[in-house]
Short mmCIF file of C-alpha atoms in Angstrom, two decimals:
data_model
loop_
_atom_site.label_atom_id
_atom_site.label_comp_id
_atom_site.label_asym_id
_atom_site.label_seq_id
_atom_site.Cartn_x
_atom_site.Cartn_y
_atom_site.Cartn_z
CA MET I 1 0.35 0.11 -0.20
CA LYS I 2 1.08 3.34 -1.13
CA GLN I 3 1.56 6.18 2.35
CA TYR I 4 2.32 9.77 1.75
CA ILE I 5 3.06 12.08 3.92
CA VAL I 6 2.28 15.68 3.73
CA ASP I 7 3.00 18.57 5.37
CA ALA I 8 -0.27 20.99 5.64
CA PHE I 9 -1.10 24.90 5.94
CA THR I 10 2.74 25.58 5.01
CA LYS I 11 4.64 25.92 2.83
CA GLU I 12 7.73 24.67 4.37
CA VAL I 13 8.51 20.48 5.57
CA PHE I 14 8.37 20.27 9.30
CA LYS I 15 5.76 23.06 10.07
CA GLY I 16 2.41 23.48 9.42
CA ASN I 17 0.69 19.45 10.14
CA PRO I 18 1.45 16.72 9.12
CA ALA I 19 -0.72 13.74 7.98
CA ALA I 20 0.00 10.11 6.57
CA ILE I 21 -2.51 9.58 3.71
CA CYS I 22 -3.50 5.95 2.24
CA LEU I 23 -4.68 4.99 -0.76
CA LEU I 24 -6.19 1.85 -0.97
CA ASP I 25 -8.30 -0.43 -3.75
CA THR I 26 -10.42 -1.34 -1.41
CA TRP I 27 -11.70 -1.08 2.69
CA LEU I 28 -9.84 -2.90 5.15
CA PRO I 29 -10.55 -4.02 8.62
CA ASP I 30 -11.07 -0.95 10.47
CA GLU I 31 -9.15 -2.17 13.11
CA THR I 32 -6.33 -2.72 10.42
CA LEU I 33 -7.00 0.67 9.56
CA GLN I 34 -6.52 2.26 13.42
CA ALA I 35 -3.50 0.40 14.05
CA ILE I 36 -1.90 1.79 10.81
CA ALA I 37 -3.15 5.30 12.18
CA LEU I 38 -1.20 4.13 15.24
CA GLU I 39 1.93 3.39 14.28
CA ASN I 40 2.37 5.69 12.07
CA ASN I 41 1.82 7.89 15.74
CA LEU I 42 0.35 11.29 13.89
CA SER I 43 -2.49 13.46 15.47
CA GLU I 44 -4.62 11.95 11.24
CA THR I 45 -4.15 9.29 8.61
CA ALA I 46 -6.42 9.55 6.59
CA PHE I 47 -7.36 6.74 3.98
CA LEU I 48 -8.97 7.11 0.22
CA VAL I 49 -10.90 4.58 -1.64
CA LYS I 50 -12.33 5.59 -5.07
CA ALA I 51 -15.71 6.12 -5.51
CA ASP I 52 -18.21 6.34 -8.75
CA GLU I 53 -17.70 10.86 -7.73
CA GLY I 54 -14.57 11.13 -6.10
CA TYR I 55 -13.82 10.11 -3.45
CA GLN I 56 -14.33 7.91 -0.35
CA LEU I 57 -12.18 9.14 3.13
CA ARG I 58 -11.74 8.37 6.45
CA TRP I 59 -9.29 9.69 9.48
CA PHE I 60 -7.82 8.07 12.18
CA SER I 61 -6.79 10.01 15.09
CA LEU I 62 -4.90 8.29 17.60
CA GLY I 63 -7.95 7.52 19.74
CA GLY I 64 -9.83 6.29 17.03
CA GLU I 65 -11.83 7.46 14.08
CA ILE I 66 -12.77 11.39 13.86
CA ASP I 67 -15.95 13.05 11.95
CA LEU I 68 -14.20 15.46 10.42
CA CYS I 69 -10.17 16.84 9.63
CA GLY I 70 -9.07 19.87 7.68
CA HIS I 71 -5.60 18.91 7.57
CA ALA I 72 -5.64 15.37 6.82
CA THR I 73 -8.01 16.23 3.96
CA MET I 74 -5.68 19.07 2.46
CA ALA I 75 -2.67 16.64 2.73
CA ALA I 76 -4.95 14.11 0.79
CA ALA I 77 -5.78 17.24 -2.38
CA TYR I 78 -2.21 17.44 -2.77
CA VAL I 79 -1.13 13.34 -2.98
CA LEU I 80 -4.07 13.49 -6.02
CA VAL I 81 -3.39 16.58 -7.06
CA ASN I 82 0.28 15.83 -6.95
CA PHE I 83 -0.02 11.85 -8.00
CA TYR I 84 -2.96 10.20 -9.39
CA GLU I 85 -5.76 13.08 -10.72
CA SER I 86 -5.22 15.87 -13.25
CA SER I 87 -8.60 18.42 -12.17
CA ASP I 88 -8.53 21.38 -9.99
CA GLU I 89 -11.76 20.45 -8.62
CA LEU I 90 -11.95 16.55 -5.55
CA ILE I 91 -15.08 15.14 -4.42
CA PHE I 92 -14.48 13.36 -0.67
CA HIS I 93 -17.17 11.70 0.70
CA THR I 94 -17.01 11.73 4.72
CA MET I 95 -18.87 11.34 7.74
CA SER I 96 -19.56 15.23 7.36
CA GLY I 97 -21.28 14.81 3.88
CA LYS I 98 -19.43 15.85 1.44
CA LEU I 99 -16.49 17.79 0.92
CA THR I 100 -15.61 19.82 -2.81
CA VAL I 101 -11.28 20.81 -2.73
CA THR I 102 -10.19 23.17 -5.36
CA HIS I 103 -6.47 23.57 -5.73
CA GLN I 104 -4.94 26.85 -7.97
CA ALA I 105 -1.66 27.82 -8.08
CA GLY I 106 -0.66 25.36 -5.11
CA ARG I 107 -3.35 26.69 -2.56
CA PHE I 108 -5.64 24.03 -1.84
CA GLU I 109 -9.19 25.17 -0.61
CA ILE I 110 -12.12 23.15 1.43
CA SER I 111 -15.86 24.09 1.79
CA PHE I 112 -15.90 22.21 5.45
CA PRO I 113 -19.98 22.43 7.24
CA SER I 114 -19.38 25.09 9.75
CA PHE I 115 -20.29 24.58 13.38
CA ALA I 116 -22.87 26.34 15.39
CA LEU I 117 -21.83 27.97 18.50
CA GLN I 118 -23.68 28.56 21.49
CA GLU I 119 -22.14 30.15 24.11
CA VAL I 120 -21.20 28.51 27.66
CA PRO I 121 -20.63 30.35 31.22
CA ILE I 122 -17.55 30.12 31.80
CA THR I 123 -15.98 27.86 34.88
CA GLU I 124 -13.64 26.82 37.28
CA GLU I 125 -12.68 23.96 35.14
CA MET I 126 -11.76 26.24 32.53
CA VAL I 127 -9.92 27.85 34.33
CA ALA I 128 -8.23 25.68 35.41
CA ALA I 129 -7.07 23.41 32.62
CA ILE I 130 -5.87 26.07 30.45
CA GLY I 131 -4.55 28.06 33.85
CA CYS I 132 -6.37 31.42 33.21
CA ARG I 133 -9.10 32.98 32.41
CA PRO I 134 -11.60 32.87 29.22
CA VAL I 135 -13.55 35.95 28.84
CA THR I 136 -16.47 33.97 27.33
CA ALA I 137 -16.90 30.33 25.46
CA TYR I 138 -18.07 28.82 23.29
CA LEU I 139 -18.94 24.86 22.49
CA GLY I 140 -20.33 23.49 19.16
CA ARG I 141 -18.51 19.95 18.47
CA ASP I 142 -15.41 21.37 20.40
CA LEU I 143 -14.80 23.97 23.18
CA LEU I 144 -14.14 27.58 22.43
CA CYS I 145 -12.20 29.70 24.91
CA VAL I 146 -11.73 33.22 23.67
CA LEU I 147 -8.95 35.04 25.41
CA ASP I 148 -8.13 38.88 25.57
CA SER I 149 -4.64 38.87 24.44
CA ALA I 150 -2.99 36.77 21.71
CA GLN I 151 0.28 36.88 24.31
CA ALA I 152 -2.09 34.91 26.46
CA VAL I 153 -2.89 32.10 23.70
CA VAL I 154 0.72 31.46 23.47
CA ALA I 155 1.66 31.26 27.23
CA VAL I 156 -1.10 28.93 27.62
CA VAL I 157 0.32 25.45 29.88
CA PRO I 158 -2.44 23.12 29.23
CA ASN I 159 -3.17 20.37 31.85
CA GLN I 160 -4.03 17.49 30.19
CA GLU I 161 -5.95 15.42 32.08
CA LYS I 162 -8.49 18.34 33.36
CA ILE I 163 -8.62 19.79 29.47
CA GLU I 164 -10.27 15.96 28.76
CA LYS I 165 -12.59 16.32 31.66
CA LEU I 166 -14.28 19.18 29.61
CA ALA I 167 -16.85 19.52 27.82
CA GLY I 168 -16.16 19.32 23.81
CA LEU I 169 -14.44 16.97 21.60
CA LEU I 170 -10.90 19.08 21.09
CA LEU I 171 -10.52 22.61 23.30
CA HIS I 172 -8.91 25.83 20.99
CA VAL I 173 -8.04 28.74 22.48
CA THR I 174 -8.27 31.54 20.28
CA ALA I 175 -8.10 35.96 20.64
CA LYS I 176 -7.69 38.73 18.03
CA ASP I 177 -4.38 39.81 16.78
CA ASN I 178 -2.31 42.62 15.67
CA GLN I 179 -0.88 40.77 12.38
CA TYR I 180 -3.12 37.81 12.20
CA THR I 181 -6.77 38.64 12.58
CA CYS I 182 -6.45 35.45 14.95
CA VAL I 183 -4.11 33.42 16.74
CA SER I 184 -5.39 30.12 18.33
CA ARG I 185 -4.23 27.00 19.80
CA THR I 186 -5.52 23.66 20.06
CA PHE I 187 -5.71 20.17 22.89
CA ALA I 188 -7.04 17.28 22.12
CA PRO I 189 -6.06 14.56 24.50
CA LYS I 190 -9.46 12.59 24.62
CA LEU I 191 -8.07 11.64 20.95
CA ASN I 192 -4.94 11.03 22.63
CA ILE I 193 -3.12 14.20 21.11
CA ALA I 194 -1.78 16.34 23.29
CA GLU I 195 -1.66 19.90 21.41
CA ASP I 196 -2.11 19.72 17.47
CA PRO I 197 0.36 21.64 15.39
CA VAL I 198 -2.65 23.32 13.07
CA CYS I 199 -6.30 22.46 13.51
CA GLY I 200 -8.64 22.72 9.82
CA SER I 201 -12.05 21.27 12.08
CA GLY I 202 -11.41 23.64 14.91
CA HIS I 203 -10.99 26.48 12.68
CA CYS I 204 -14.66 25.65 11.16
CA HIS I 205 -15.35 27.07 15.36
CA ILE I 206 -13.20 29.78 14.93
CA VAL I 207 -13.45 31.50 11.76
CA PRO I 208 -17.30 31.43 12.31
CA TYR I 209 -16.42 32.93 15.42
CA TRP I 210 -14.27 35.40 14.78
CA ALA I 211 -16.64 36.65 11.10
CA GLN I 212 -19.38 36.95 12.99
CA GLU I 213 -17.51 38.80 16.28
CA LEU I 214 -15.41 41.39 13.88
CA GLN I 215 -17.78 41.40 10.83
CA THR I 216 -15.72 40.11 8.21
CA ASN I 217 -15.76 37.11 6.22
CA GLU I 218 -12.39 37.01 5.46
CA ILE I 219 -10.18 35.42 8.24
CA THR I 220 -6.41 35.00 8.29
CA ALA I 221 -5.81 32.87 11.04
CA TYR I 222 -2.26 31.51 12.43
CA GLN I 223 -1.91 28.25 14.65
CA ALA I 224 0.34 29.01 17.61
CA SER I 225 1.80 25.84 18.30
CA THR I 226 5.65 25.01 18.25
CA ARG I 227 5.65 24.08 14.67
CA GLY I 228 2.93 26.85 13.71
CA GLY I 229 0.83 27.14 10.30
CA ILE I 230 -1.68 29.53 8.14
CA LEU I 231 -5.49 29.39 7.19
CA TYR I 232 -7.16 31.28 5.33
CA GLY I 233 -10.93 31.12 6.06
CA THR I 234 -13.86 32.22 4.41
CA TYR I 235 -17.23 32.58 6.42
CA ALA I 236 -20.11 31.96 4.31
CA GLY I 237 -22.87 30.84 6.86
CA GLU I 238 -23.36 27.04 6.60
CA ARG I 239 -20.55 26.45 5.60
CA THR I 240 -16.84 27.25 5.78
CA LYS I 241 -13.77 27.51 3.47
CA LEU I 242 -10.63 27.42 4.70
CA ALA I 243 -7.26 27.29 2.09
CA GLY I 244 -3.84 26.81 2.70
CA TYR I 245 -0.96 25.26 1.02
CA ALA I 246 0.89 21.64 1.45
CA THR I 247 4.48 20.11 1.43
CA LEU I 248 5.15 16.52 1.10
CA PHE I 249 7.95 15.15 3.17
CA ALA I 250 7.97 11.49 2.51
CA ILE I 251 6.30 8.41 0.34
CA ALA I 252 6.80 4.75 1.63
CA GLU I 253 5.24 1.37 0.74
CA ILE I 254 2.97 -0.45 3.89
CA PHE I 255 3.62 -4.28 4.21
CA ILE I 256 0.63 -6.05 6.28
#
């Protein structure tokens, strides 16, 4: 089985978020897919099977299959455009519905469903988990905590055990920024991922929040992890478009 490792939301190797992409002729047992993801030890391994229209796409984290992953979708699109397909438009069939990816001049744009956000009370558990008091907090699939400055986002020292007990699948902290529209960090101990380098699905919470808060549909977001990554977001109500770049790190053969 052919496998590619691609760094997404970056133009440089060793930055952005790495994802493994595996192309299958037919689906293997879920236990095998999960074992491959654990063997790779990356935040996500994505699997592709050719469909009548586009490709079926599934994402496996270290903690199991997930319903939406942005960086691995971008990495999958990079692999297909560069090695398998001549088209600059791709269709993926996923747990989150049909995702369309367009490619132009090395930049990939993916149309994702937006997560609806409901404001929730700030709790002492949130404060203990991130070491500071959020300005406000929202819950979609994930928990989104808005902080008072970009410096506060960078300074967060997460308590993984306490984060795991909070509502939501992932925890995102975000703040307004001077250089970019916003900065953020993402923590996912429920998926056995301490900090996600660049989280696409998380920005389906973050982009809608800042778009509505700042009354603009165009968001440039920086994920302030150790690796770092840039996402270009367009908010369109029920859909959030995320764009960025990707680069190839490795090609391998898997033997099962």
